[in-house]
CSV table of C-alpha atoms in Angstrom, one decimal:
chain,number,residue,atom,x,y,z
A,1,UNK,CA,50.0,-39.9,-5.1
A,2,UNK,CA,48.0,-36.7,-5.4
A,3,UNK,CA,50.0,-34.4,-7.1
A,4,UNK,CA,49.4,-30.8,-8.5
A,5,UNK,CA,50.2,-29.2,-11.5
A,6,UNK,CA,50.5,-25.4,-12.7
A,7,UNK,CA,50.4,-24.9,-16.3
A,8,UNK,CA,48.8,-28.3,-16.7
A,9,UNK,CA,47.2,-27.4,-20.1
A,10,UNK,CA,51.0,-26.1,-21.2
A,11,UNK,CA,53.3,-28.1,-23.6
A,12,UNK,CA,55.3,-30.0,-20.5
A,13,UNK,CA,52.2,-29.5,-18.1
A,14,UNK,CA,50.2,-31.7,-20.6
A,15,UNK,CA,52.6,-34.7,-20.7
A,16,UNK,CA,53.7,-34.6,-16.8
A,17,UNK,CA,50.1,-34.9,-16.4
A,18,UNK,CA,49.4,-38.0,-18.9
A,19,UNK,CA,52.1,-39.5,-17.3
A,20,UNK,CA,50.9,-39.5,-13.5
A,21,UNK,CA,47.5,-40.3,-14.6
A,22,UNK,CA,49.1,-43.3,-16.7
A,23,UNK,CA,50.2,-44.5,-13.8
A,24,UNK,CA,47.5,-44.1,-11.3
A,25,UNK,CA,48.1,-40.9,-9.5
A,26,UNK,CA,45.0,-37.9,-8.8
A,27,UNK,CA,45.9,-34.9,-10.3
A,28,UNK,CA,44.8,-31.2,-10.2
A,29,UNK,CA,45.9,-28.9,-12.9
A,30,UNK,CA,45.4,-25.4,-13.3
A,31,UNK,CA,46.1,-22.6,-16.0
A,32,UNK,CA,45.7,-19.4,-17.2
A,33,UNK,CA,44.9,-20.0,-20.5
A,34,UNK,CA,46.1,-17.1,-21.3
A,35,UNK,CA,46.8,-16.0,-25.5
A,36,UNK,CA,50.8,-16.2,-25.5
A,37,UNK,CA,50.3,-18.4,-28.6
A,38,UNK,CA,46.8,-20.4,-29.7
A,39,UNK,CA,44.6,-21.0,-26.9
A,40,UNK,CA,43.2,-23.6,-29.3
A,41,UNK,CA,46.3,-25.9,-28.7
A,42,UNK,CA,46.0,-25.6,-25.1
A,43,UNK,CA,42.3,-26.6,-25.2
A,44,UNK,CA,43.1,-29.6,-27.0
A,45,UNK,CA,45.8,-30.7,-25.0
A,46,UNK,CA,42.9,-30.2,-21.7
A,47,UNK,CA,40.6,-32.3,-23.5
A,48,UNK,CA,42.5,-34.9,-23.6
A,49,UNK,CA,43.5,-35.0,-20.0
A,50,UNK,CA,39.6,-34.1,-18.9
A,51,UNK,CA,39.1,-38.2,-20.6
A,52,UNK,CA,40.7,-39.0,-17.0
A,53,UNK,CA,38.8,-39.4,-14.2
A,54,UNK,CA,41.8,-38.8,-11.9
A,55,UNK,CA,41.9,-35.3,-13.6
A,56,UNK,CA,40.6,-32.1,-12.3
A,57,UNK,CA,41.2,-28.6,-13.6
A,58,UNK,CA,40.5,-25.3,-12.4
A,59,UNK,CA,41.2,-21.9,-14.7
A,60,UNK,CA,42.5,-19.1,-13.5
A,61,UNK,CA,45.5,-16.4,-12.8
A,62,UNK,CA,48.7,-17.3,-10.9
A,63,UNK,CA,48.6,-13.7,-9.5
A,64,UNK,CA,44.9,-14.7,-7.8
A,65,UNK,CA,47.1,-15.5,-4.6
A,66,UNK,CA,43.9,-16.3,-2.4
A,67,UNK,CA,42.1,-18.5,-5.6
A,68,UNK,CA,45.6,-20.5,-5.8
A,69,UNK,CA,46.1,-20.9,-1.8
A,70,UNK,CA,42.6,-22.1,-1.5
A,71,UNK,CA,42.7,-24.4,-4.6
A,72,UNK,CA,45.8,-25.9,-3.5
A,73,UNK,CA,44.7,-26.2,0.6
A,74,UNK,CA,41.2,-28.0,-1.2
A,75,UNK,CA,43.3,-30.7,-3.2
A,76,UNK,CA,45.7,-31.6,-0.4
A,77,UNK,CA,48.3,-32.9,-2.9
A,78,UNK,CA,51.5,-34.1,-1.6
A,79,UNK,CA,53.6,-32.6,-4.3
A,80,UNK,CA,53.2,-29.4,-6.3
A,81,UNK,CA,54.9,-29.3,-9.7
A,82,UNK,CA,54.8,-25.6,-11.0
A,83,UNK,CA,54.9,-25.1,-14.4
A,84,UNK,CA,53.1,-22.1,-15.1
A,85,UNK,CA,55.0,-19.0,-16.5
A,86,UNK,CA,55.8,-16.6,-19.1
A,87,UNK,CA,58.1,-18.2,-21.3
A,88,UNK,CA,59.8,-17.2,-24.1
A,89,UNK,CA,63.4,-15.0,-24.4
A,90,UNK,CA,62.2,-13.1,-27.2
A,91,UNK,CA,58.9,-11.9,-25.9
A,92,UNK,CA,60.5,-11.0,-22.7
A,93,UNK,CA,61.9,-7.8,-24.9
A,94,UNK,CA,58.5,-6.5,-25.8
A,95,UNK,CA,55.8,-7.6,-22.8
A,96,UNK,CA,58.8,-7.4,-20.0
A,97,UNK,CA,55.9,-6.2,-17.0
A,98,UNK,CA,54.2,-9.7,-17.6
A,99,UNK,CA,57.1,-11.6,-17.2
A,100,UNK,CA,57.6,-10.1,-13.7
A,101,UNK,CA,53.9,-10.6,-12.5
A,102,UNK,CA,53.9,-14.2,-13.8
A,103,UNK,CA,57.3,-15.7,-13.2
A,104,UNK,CA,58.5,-13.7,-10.0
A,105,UNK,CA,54.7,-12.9,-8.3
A,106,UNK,CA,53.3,-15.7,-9.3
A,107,UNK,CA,55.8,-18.4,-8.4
A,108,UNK,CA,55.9,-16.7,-5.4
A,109,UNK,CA,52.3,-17.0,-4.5
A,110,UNK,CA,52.8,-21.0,-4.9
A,111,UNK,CA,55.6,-21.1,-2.8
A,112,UNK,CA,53.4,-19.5,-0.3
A,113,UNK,CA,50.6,-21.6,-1.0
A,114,UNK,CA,52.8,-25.2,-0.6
A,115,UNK,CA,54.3,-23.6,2.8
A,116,UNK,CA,50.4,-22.6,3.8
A,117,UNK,CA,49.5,-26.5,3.2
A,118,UNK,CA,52.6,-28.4,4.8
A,119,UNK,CA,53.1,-30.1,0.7
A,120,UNK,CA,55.7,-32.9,1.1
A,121,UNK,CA,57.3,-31.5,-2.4
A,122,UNK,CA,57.4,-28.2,-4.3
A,123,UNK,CA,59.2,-28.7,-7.6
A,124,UNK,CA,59.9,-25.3,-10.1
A,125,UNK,CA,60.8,-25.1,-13.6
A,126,UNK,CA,63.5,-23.0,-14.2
A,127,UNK,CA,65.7,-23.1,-17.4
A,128,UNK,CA,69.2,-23.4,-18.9
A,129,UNK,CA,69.2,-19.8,-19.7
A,130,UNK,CA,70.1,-18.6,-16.6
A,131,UNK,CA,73.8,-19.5,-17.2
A,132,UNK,CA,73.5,-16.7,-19.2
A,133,UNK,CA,77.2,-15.4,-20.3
A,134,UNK,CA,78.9,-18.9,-18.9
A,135,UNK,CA,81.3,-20.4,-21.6
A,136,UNK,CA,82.3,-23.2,-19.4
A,137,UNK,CA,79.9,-26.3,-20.9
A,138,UNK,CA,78.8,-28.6,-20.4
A,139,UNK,CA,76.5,-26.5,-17.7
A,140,UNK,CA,77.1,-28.1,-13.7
A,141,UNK,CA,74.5,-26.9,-11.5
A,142,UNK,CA,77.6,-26.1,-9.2
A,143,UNK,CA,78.6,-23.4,-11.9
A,144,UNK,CA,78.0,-19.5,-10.9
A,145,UNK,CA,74.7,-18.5,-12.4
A,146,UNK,CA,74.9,-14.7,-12.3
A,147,UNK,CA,75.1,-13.4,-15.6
A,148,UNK,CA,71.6,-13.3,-17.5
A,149,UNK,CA,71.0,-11.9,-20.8
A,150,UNK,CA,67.2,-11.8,-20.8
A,151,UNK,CA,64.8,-10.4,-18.6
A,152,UNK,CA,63.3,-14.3,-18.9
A,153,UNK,CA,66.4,-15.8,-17.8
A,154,UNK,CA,66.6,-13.6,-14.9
A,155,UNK,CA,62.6,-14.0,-13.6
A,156,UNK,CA,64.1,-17.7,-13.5
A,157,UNK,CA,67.0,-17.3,-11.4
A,158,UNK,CA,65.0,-14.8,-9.4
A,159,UNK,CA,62.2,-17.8,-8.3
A,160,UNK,CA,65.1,-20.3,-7.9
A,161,UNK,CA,66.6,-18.1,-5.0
A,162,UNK,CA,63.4,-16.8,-3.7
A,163,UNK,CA,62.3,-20.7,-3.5
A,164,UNK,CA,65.6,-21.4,-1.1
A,165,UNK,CA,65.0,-18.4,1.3
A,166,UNK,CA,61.9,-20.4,1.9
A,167,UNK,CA,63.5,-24.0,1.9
A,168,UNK,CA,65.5,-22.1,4.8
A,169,UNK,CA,63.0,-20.2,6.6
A,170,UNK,CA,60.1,-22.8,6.5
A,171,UNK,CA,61.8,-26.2,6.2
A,172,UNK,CA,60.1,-26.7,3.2
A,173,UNK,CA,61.5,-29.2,0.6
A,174,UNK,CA,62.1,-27.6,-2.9
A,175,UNK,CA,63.6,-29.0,-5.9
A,176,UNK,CA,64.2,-26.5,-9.1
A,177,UNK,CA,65.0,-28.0,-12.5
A,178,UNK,CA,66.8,-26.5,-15.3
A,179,UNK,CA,64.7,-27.1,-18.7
A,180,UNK,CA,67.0,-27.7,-21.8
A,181,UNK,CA,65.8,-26.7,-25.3
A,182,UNK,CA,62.3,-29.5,-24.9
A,183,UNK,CA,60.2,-30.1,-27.7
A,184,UNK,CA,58.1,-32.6,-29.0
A,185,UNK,CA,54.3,-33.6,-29.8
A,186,UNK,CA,51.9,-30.8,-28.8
A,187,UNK,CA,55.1,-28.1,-28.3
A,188,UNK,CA,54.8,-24.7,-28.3
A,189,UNK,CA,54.5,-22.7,-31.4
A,190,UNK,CA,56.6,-20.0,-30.9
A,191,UNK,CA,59.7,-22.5,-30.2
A,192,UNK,CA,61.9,-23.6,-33.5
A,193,UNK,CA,60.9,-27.4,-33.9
A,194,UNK,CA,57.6,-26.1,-34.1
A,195,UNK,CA,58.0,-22.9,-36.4
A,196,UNK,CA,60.4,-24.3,-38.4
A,197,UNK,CA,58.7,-27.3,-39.6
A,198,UNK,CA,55.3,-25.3,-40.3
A,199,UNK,CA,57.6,-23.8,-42.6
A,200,UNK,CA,59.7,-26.7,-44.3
A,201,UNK,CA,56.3,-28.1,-45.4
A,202,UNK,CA,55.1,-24.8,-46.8
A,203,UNK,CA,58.2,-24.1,-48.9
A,204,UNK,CA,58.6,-21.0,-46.7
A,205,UNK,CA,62.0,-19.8,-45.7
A,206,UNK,CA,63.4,-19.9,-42.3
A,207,UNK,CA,65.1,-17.4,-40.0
A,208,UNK,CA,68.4,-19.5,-39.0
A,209,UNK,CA,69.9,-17.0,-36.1
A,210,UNK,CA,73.5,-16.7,-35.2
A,211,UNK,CA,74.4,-17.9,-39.0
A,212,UNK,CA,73.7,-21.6,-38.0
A,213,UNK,CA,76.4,-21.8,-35.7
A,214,UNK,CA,74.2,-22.1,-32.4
A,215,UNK,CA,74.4,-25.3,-30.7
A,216,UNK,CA,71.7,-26.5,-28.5
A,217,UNK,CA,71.2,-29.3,-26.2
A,218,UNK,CA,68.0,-30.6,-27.5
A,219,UNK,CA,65.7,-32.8,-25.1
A,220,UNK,CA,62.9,-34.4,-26.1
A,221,UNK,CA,59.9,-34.0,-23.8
A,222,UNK,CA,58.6,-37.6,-23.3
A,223,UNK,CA,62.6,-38.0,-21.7
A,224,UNK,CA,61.8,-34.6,-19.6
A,225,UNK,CA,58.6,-35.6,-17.7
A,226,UNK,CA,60.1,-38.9,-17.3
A,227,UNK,CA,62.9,-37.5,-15.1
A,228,UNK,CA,60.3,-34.9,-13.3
A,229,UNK,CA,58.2,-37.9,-12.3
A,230,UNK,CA,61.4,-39.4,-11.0
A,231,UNK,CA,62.5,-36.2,-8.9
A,232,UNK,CA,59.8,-36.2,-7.5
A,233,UNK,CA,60.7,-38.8,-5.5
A,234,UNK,CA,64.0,-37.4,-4.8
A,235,UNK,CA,63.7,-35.7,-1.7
A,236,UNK,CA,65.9,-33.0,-1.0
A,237,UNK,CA,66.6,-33.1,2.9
A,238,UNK,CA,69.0,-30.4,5.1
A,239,UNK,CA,72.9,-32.1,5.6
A,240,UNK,CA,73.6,-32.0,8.9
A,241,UNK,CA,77.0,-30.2,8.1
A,242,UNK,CA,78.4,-28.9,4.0
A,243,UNK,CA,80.6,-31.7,4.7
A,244,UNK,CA,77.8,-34.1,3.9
A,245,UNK,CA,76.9,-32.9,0.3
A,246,UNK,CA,78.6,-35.0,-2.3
A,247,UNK,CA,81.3,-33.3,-4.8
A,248,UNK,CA,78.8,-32.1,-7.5
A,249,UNK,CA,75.6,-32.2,-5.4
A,250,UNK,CA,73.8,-28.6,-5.8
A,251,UNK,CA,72.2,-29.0,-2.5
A,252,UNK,CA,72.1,-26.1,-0.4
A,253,UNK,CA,73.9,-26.7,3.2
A,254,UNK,CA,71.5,-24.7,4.9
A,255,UNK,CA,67.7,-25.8,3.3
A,256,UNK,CA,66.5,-28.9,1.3
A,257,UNK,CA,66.7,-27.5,-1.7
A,258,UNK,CA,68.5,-28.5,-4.8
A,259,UNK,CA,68.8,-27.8,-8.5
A,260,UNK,CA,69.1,-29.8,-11.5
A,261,UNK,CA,69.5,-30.4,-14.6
A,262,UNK,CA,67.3,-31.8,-17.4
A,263,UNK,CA,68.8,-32.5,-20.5
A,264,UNK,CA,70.2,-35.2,-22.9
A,265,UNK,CA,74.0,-34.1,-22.3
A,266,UNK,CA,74.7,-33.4,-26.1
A,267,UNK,CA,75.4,-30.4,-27.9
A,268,UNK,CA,73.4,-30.2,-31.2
A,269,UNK,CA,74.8,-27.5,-33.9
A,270,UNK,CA,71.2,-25.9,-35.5
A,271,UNK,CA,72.3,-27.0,-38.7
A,272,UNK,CA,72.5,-30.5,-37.4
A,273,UNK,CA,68.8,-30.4,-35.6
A,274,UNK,CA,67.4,-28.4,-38.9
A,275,UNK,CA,68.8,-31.0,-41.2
A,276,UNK,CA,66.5,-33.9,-38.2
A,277,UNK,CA,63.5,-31.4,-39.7
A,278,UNK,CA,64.5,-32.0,-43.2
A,279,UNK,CA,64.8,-35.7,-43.3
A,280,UNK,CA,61.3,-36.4,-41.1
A,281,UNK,CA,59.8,-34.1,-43.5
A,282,UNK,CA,61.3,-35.3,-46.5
A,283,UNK,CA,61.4,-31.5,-48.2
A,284,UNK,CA,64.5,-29.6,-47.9
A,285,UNK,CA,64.6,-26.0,-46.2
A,286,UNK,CA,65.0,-22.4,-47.4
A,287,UNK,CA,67.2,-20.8,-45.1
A,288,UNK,CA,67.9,-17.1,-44.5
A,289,UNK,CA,71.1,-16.2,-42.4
A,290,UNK,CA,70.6,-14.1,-39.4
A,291,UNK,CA,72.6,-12.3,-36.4
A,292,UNK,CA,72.0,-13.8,-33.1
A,293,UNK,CA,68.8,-12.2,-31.5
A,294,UNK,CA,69.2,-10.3,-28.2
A,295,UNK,CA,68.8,-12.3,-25.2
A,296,UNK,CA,70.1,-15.1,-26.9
A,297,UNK,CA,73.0,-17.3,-26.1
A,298,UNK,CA,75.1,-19.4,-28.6
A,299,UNK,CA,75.2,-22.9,-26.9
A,300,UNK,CA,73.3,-24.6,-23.9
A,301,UNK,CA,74.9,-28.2,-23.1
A,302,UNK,CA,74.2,-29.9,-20.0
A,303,UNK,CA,76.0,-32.0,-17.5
A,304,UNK,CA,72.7,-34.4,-16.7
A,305,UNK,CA,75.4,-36.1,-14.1
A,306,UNK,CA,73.2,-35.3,-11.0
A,307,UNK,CA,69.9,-36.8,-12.5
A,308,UNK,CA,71.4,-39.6,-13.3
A,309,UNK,CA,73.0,-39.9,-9.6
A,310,UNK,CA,69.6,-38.9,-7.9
A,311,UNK,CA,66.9,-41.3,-10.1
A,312,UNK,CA,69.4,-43.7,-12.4
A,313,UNK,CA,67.8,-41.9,-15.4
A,314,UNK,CA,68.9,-39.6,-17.9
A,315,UNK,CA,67.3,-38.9,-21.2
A,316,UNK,CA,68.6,-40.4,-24.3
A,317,UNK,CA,66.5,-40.0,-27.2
A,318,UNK,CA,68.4,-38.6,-29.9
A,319,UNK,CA,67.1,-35.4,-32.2
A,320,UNK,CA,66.7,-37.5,-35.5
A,321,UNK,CA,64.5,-39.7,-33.5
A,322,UNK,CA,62.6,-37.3,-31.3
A,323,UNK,CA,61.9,-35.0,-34.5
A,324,UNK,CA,61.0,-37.5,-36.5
A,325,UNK,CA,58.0,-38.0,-34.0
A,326,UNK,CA,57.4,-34.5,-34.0
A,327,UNK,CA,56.9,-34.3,-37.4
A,328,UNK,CA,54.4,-37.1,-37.1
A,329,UNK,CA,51.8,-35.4,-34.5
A,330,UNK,CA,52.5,-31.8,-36.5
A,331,UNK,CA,50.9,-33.5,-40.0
A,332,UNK,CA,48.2,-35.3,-37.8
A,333,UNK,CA,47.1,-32.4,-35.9
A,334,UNK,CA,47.2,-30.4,-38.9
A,335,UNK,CA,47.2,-32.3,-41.7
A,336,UNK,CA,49.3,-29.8,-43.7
């Protein structure tokens, strides 16, 4: 299978692409490279997939629609799994411009280039935060998604319905996937597994938002890539009639398109997932109290019914396990 990735040199870009090459397939990555957090991390993550010989990589801009077409149209892949975006809910309050260039023009300029080369596949990262203001958990992708609280969360929701006008118009197959709270070896730094343990080993204190009464639905990112390999697979194709979808089955009655949901099922309270930190690390933490940050939402918790009716999988590592891990790469790679 040849299959392309955006973002390849990203957190989940990096294992999606160990784990197709693992198993055989030719891959093409691309990424901006751009200075959101250490360039340095994503450099090492692309070294290690350039050791493949089914690896190729090209750098440069999502918004280079003609460099991305052409790229794409070169590698013939038969699936495209886009990645590549601004991320972050917090930095979507101070750099809001980039967040539309990258997440709305550029996802758009990879539809348009899977359309342009007849790709069997487009699957999209989106994210539990668009939800937004729903209180109703565990999270169904059946739910009403209309009420974002971040400029981030809404980019997302924006490429999710932009991506069905063209499963309509264009016939072609789209899958979007809802990312839950992922971390794990090689994650971001601006996320909390990663910032809070820099700080545990330091003796440094940590910002614990929303007075430790957040919940999260933590999922570990090994689990993640595992069930984005397995969608893959999974098709969408246009029902004949609405009458055809199955009771809980997000696909659209008028494209094949669909949207699901990654995550381990399980609501983890921050103290619980901070306390994971503490016993991997073996140091206790300093913690200083906070209000909730804007954008923000107290709890994500997902209903992972549909992924485990589409591929028989659902991710199950639990966060004392998949921190503990964590913990291991962060003293390798930096040997604090």
């Amino acid at each position: 299978m040849r299959v392309y990735i955006s973002g390849a040199a990203g957190f989940i870009g990096y294992h999606l692409a160990r784990l197709l090459l693992d198993e055989g397939s030719i891959v093409r990555g691309m990424d901006g490279m751009t200075d959101y957090y250490d360039v340095s991390l994503k450099r090492g993550r692309l070294a290690g997939l350039m050791q493949h010989p089914g690896f190729s990589f090209a750098e440069f801009m999502l918004e280079d629609a003609a460099r991305l077409s052409r790229d794409i149209a070169d590698f013939r892949p038969d699936a495209i799994v886009h990645l590549a975006a601004q991320a972050g809910v917090r930095y979507s309050l101070e750099a809001p411009r980039s967040y539309l260039s990258s997440n709305i023009e550029g996802t758009f300029n990879i539809i348009e280039a899977a359309r342009d080369a007849k790709v069997g596949h487009l699957l999209l990262a989106s994210t539990s935060s668009v939800f937004g203001a729903n209180t109703d958990m565990p999270y169904r992708e059946t739910d009403k998604a209309d009420t974002q609280v971040s400029l981030y969360a809404a980019t997302k929701k924006a490429t999710e319905s932009l991506s069905h006008a063209w499963a309509h118009l264009y016939a072609l197959p789209t899958t979007c996937f809802r990312f839950f709270t992922v971390y794990g070896p090689w994650g971001r730094p601006d996320m909390a597994p990663f910032k809070f343990t820099r700080a545990i080993l330091a003796g440094e204190t940590i910002d614990v938002y929303g007075h430790g009464k957040m919940f999260r639905d933590f999922t570990c990112v090994t689990d993640l890539v595992r069930a984005i390999r397995l969608l893959i697979d999974a098709i969408p194709e246009r029902p004949a009639s609405a009458g055809e979808i199955a009771e809980g089955d997000s696909l659209s009655p008028v494209a094949p398109w669909r949207v699901v949901n990654i995550g381990n099922g399980e609501k983890v309270a921050l103290e619980e997932f901070i306390a994971a930190i503490e016993a991997a690390t073996g140091k206790s933490a300093r913690k200083h109290y906070m209000e909730m940050q804007k954008g923000d939402v107290p709890a994500t918790w997902a209903d992972n019914s549909l992924l485990r009716r589409l591929t028989g999988y659902r991710p199950e590592t639990n966060i004392r396990d998949g921190m503990a891990e964590f913990v291991k790469w962060y003293r390798d790679y930096f040997r604090p």
